[in-house]
Tab-separated table of C-alpha atoms in Angstrom:
chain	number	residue	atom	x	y	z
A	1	UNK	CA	-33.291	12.929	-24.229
A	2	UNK	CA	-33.973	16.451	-22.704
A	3	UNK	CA	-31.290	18.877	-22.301
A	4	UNK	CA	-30.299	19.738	-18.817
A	5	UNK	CA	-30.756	23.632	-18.484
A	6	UNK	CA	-30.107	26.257	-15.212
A	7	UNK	CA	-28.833	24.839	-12.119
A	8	UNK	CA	-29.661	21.610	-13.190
A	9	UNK	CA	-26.508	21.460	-15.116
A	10	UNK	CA	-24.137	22.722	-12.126
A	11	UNK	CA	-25.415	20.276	-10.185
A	12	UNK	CA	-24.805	17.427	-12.864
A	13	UNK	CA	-21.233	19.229	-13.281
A	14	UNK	CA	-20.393	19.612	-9.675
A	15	UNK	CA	-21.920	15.967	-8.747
A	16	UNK	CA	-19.338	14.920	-11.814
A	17	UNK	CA	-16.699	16.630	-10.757
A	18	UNK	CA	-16.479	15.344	-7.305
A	19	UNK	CA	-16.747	11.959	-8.120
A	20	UNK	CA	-13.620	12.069	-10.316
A	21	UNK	CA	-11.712	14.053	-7.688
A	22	UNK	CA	-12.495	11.730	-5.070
A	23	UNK	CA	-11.248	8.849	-7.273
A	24	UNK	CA	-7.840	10.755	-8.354
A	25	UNK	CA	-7.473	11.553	-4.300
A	26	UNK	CA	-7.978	8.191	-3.430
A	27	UNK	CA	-4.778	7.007	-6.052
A	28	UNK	CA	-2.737	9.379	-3.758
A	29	UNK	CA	-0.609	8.949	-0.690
A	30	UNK	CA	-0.588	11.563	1.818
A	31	UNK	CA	2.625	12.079	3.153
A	32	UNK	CA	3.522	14.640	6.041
A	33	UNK	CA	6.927	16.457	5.664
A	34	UNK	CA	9.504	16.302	8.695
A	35	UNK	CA	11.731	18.588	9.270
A	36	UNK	CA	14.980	18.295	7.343
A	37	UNK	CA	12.817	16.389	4.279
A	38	UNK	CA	14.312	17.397	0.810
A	39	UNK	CA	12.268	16.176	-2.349
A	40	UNK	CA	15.328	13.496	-3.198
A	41	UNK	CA	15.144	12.475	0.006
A	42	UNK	CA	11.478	11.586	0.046
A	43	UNK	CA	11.638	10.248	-3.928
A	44	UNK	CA	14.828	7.851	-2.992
A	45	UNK	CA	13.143	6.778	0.003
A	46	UNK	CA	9.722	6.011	-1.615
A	47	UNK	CA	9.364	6.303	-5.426
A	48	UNK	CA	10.946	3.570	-7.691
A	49	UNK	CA	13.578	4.601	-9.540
A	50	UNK	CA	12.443	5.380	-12.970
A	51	UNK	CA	10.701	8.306	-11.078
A	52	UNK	CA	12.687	11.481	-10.743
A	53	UNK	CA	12.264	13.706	-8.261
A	54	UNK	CA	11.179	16.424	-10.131
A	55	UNK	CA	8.104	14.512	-11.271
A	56	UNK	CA	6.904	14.747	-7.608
A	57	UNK	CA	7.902	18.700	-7.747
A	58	UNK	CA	5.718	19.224	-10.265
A	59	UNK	CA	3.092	17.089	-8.997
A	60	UNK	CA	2.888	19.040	-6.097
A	61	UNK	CA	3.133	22.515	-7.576
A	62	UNK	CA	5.897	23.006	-5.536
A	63	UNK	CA	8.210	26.091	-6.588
A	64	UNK	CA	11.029	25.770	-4.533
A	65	UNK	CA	12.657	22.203	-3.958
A	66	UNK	CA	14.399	23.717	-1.228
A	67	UNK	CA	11.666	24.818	1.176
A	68	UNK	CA	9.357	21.752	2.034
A	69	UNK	CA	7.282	23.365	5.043
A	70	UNK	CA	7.094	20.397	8.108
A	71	UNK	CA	3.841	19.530	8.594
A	72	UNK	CA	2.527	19.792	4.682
A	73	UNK	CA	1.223	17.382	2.965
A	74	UNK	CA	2.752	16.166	-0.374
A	75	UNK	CA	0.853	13.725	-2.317
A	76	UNK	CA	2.443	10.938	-3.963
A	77	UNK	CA	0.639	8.617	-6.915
A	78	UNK	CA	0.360	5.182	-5.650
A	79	UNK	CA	1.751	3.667	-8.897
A	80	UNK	CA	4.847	5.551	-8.255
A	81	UNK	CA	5.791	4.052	-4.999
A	82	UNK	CA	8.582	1.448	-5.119
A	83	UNK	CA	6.951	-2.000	-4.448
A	84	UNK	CA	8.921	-5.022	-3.507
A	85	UNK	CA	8.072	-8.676	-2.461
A	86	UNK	CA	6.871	-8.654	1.557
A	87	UNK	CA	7.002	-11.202	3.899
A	88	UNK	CA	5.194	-12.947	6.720
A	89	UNK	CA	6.555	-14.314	9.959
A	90	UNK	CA	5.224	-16.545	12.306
A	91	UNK	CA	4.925	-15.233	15.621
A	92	UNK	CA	3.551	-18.613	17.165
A	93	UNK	CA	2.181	-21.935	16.471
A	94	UNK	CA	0.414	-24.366	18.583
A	95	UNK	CA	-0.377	-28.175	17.403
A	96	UNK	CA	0.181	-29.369	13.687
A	97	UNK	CA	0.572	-26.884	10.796
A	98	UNK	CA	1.973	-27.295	7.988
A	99	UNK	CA	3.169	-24.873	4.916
A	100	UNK	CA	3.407	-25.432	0.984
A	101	UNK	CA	5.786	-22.746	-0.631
A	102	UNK	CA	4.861	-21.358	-4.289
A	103	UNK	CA	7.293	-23.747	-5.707
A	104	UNK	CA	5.414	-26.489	-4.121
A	105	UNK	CA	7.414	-27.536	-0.995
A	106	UNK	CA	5.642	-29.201	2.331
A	107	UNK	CA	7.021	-28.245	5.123
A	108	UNK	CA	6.068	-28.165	8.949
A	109	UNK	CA	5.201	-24.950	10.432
A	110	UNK	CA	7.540	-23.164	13.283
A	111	UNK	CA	7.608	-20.024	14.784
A	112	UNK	CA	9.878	-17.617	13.439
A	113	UNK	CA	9.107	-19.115	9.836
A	114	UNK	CA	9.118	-16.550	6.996
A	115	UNK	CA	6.301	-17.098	4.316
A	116	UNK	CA	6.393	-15.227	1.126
A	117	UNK	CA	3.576	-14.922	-1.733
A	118	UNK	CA	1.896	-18.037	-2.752
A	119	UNK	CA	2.239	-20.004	0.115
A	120	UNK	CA	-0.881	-21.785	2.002
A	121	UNK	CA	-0.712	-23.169	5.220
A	122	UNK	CA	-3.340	-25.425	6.763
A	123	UNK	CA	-3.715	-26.258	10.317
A	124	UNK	CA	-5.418	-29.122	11.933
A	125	UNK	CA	-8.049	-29.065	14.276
A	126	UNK	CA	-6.609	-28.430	17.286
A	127	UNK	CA	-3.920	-26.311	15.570
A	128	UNK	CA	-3.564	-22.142	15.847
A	129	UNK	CA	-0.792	-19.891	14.643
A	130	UNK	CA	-0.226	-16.191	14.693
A	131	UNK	CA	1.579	-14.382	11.315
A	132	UNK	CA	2.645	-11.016	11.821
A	133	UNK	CA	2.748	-9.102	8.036
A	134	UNK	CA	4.636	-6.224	7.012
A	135	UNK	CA	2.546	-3.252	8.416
A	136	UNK	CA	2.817	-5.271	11.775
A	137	UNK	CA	-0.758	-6.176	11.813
A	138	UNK	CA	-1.561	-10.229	12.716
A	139	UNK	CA	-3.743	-12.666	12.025
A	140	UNK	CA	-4.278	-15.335	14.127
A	141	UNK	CA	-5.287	-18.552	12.057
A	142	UNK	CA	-7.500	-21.217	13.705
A	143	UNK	CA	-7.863	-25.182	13.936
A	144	UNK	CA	-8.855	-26.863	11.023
A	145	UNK	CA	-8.269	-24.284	8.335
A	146	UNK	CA	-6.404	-23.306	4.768
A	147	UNK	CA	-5.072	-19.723	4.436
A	148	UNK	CA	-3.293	-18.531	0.893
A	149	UNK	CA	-0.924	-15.545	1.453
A	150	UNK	CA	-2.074	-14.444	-1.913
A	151	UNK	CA	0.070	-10.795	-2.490
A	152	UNK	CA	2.457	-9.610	0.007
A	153	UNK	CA	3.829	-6.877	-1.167
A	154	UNK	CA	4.898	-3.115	0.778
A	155	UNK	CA	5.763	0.248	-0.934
A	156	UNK	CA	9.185	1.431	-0.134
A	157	UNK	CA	9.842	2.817	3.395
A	158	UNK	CA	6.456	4.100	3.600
A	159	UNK	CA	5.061	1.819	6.016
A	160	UNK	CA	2.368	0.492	3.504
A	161	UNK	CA	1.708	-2.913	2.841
A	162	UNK	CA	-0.417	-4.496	0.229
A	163	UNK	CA	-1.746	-8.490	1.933
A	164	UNK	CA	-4.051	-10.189	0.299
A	165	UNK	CA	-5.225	-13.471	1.864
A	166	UNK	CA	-7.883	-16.300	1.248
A	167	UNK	CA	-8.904	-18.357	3.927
């Protein structure tokens, strides 16, 4: 195999480079600082607890704990943020549905239900229902189908939501 020489070789580098920066970035949340935000505050908030505060200091190259500028970014590692079981609600149902818990458990669909992981609900044909998830979005779920709520999960008070779903 040839050796790459000259500017061939930035270009490899710098092509390189960007595509593990853009991967590292994209592990990240970007969160905005408010006024009054202190480090602690943000890490008790949003980090699980095995994560001191400090780690997101230095993570940020931040020198003084202190002084958090509003309106600056800090990034935070997605595999630092506290995750905990989510659930969905129904909002509405109209005609037959019916739900089957992880455990196994039939039971009939009604608004105001709450759903957790593992669940599948199945509608008949001249069924709908609306779920609203954890990030607020909803899905509204037509006749004659099967939906698994396969991961519902959100990360701390951030507003994020993890919902995987197979129809």
């Amino acid at each position: 195999m040839p050796a790459v020489k000259g500017k061939a070789w930035w270009r490899w580098g710098l092509v390189l480079l960007l595509a593990a920066s853009s991967s590292v970035q994209a592990q990240d949340w970007a969160y905005r600082v408010r006024p009054g935000d202190t480090l602690w505050d943000v890490a008790g908030l949003h980090l699980k607890p095995s994560i001191p505060w400090q780690r997101l200091q230095d993570h940020n190259r931040i020198a003084n704990p202190y002084q958090l500028p509003p309106g600056s970014t800090l990034q935070i590692p997605l595999a630092w943020l506290d995750r905990q079981p989510a659930r969905a609600k129904v909002v509405a149902v109209r005609g037959n549905a019916t739900s089957r818990s992880a455990a196994g458990r039939d039971a009939p669909v009604t608004a105001g239900m709450s759903l957790g992981s593992g669940a599948v609900l199945k509608t008949s044909p001249d069924a709908s229902l609306s779920l609203e998830f954890a990030d607020g979005s909803r899905l509204l779920l037509l006749g004659d189908s099967e939906l698994l709520l396969d991961r519902l999960t959100r990360f701390g008070r951030s507003g994020m939501a993890d919902t995987r779903l197979r129809l």
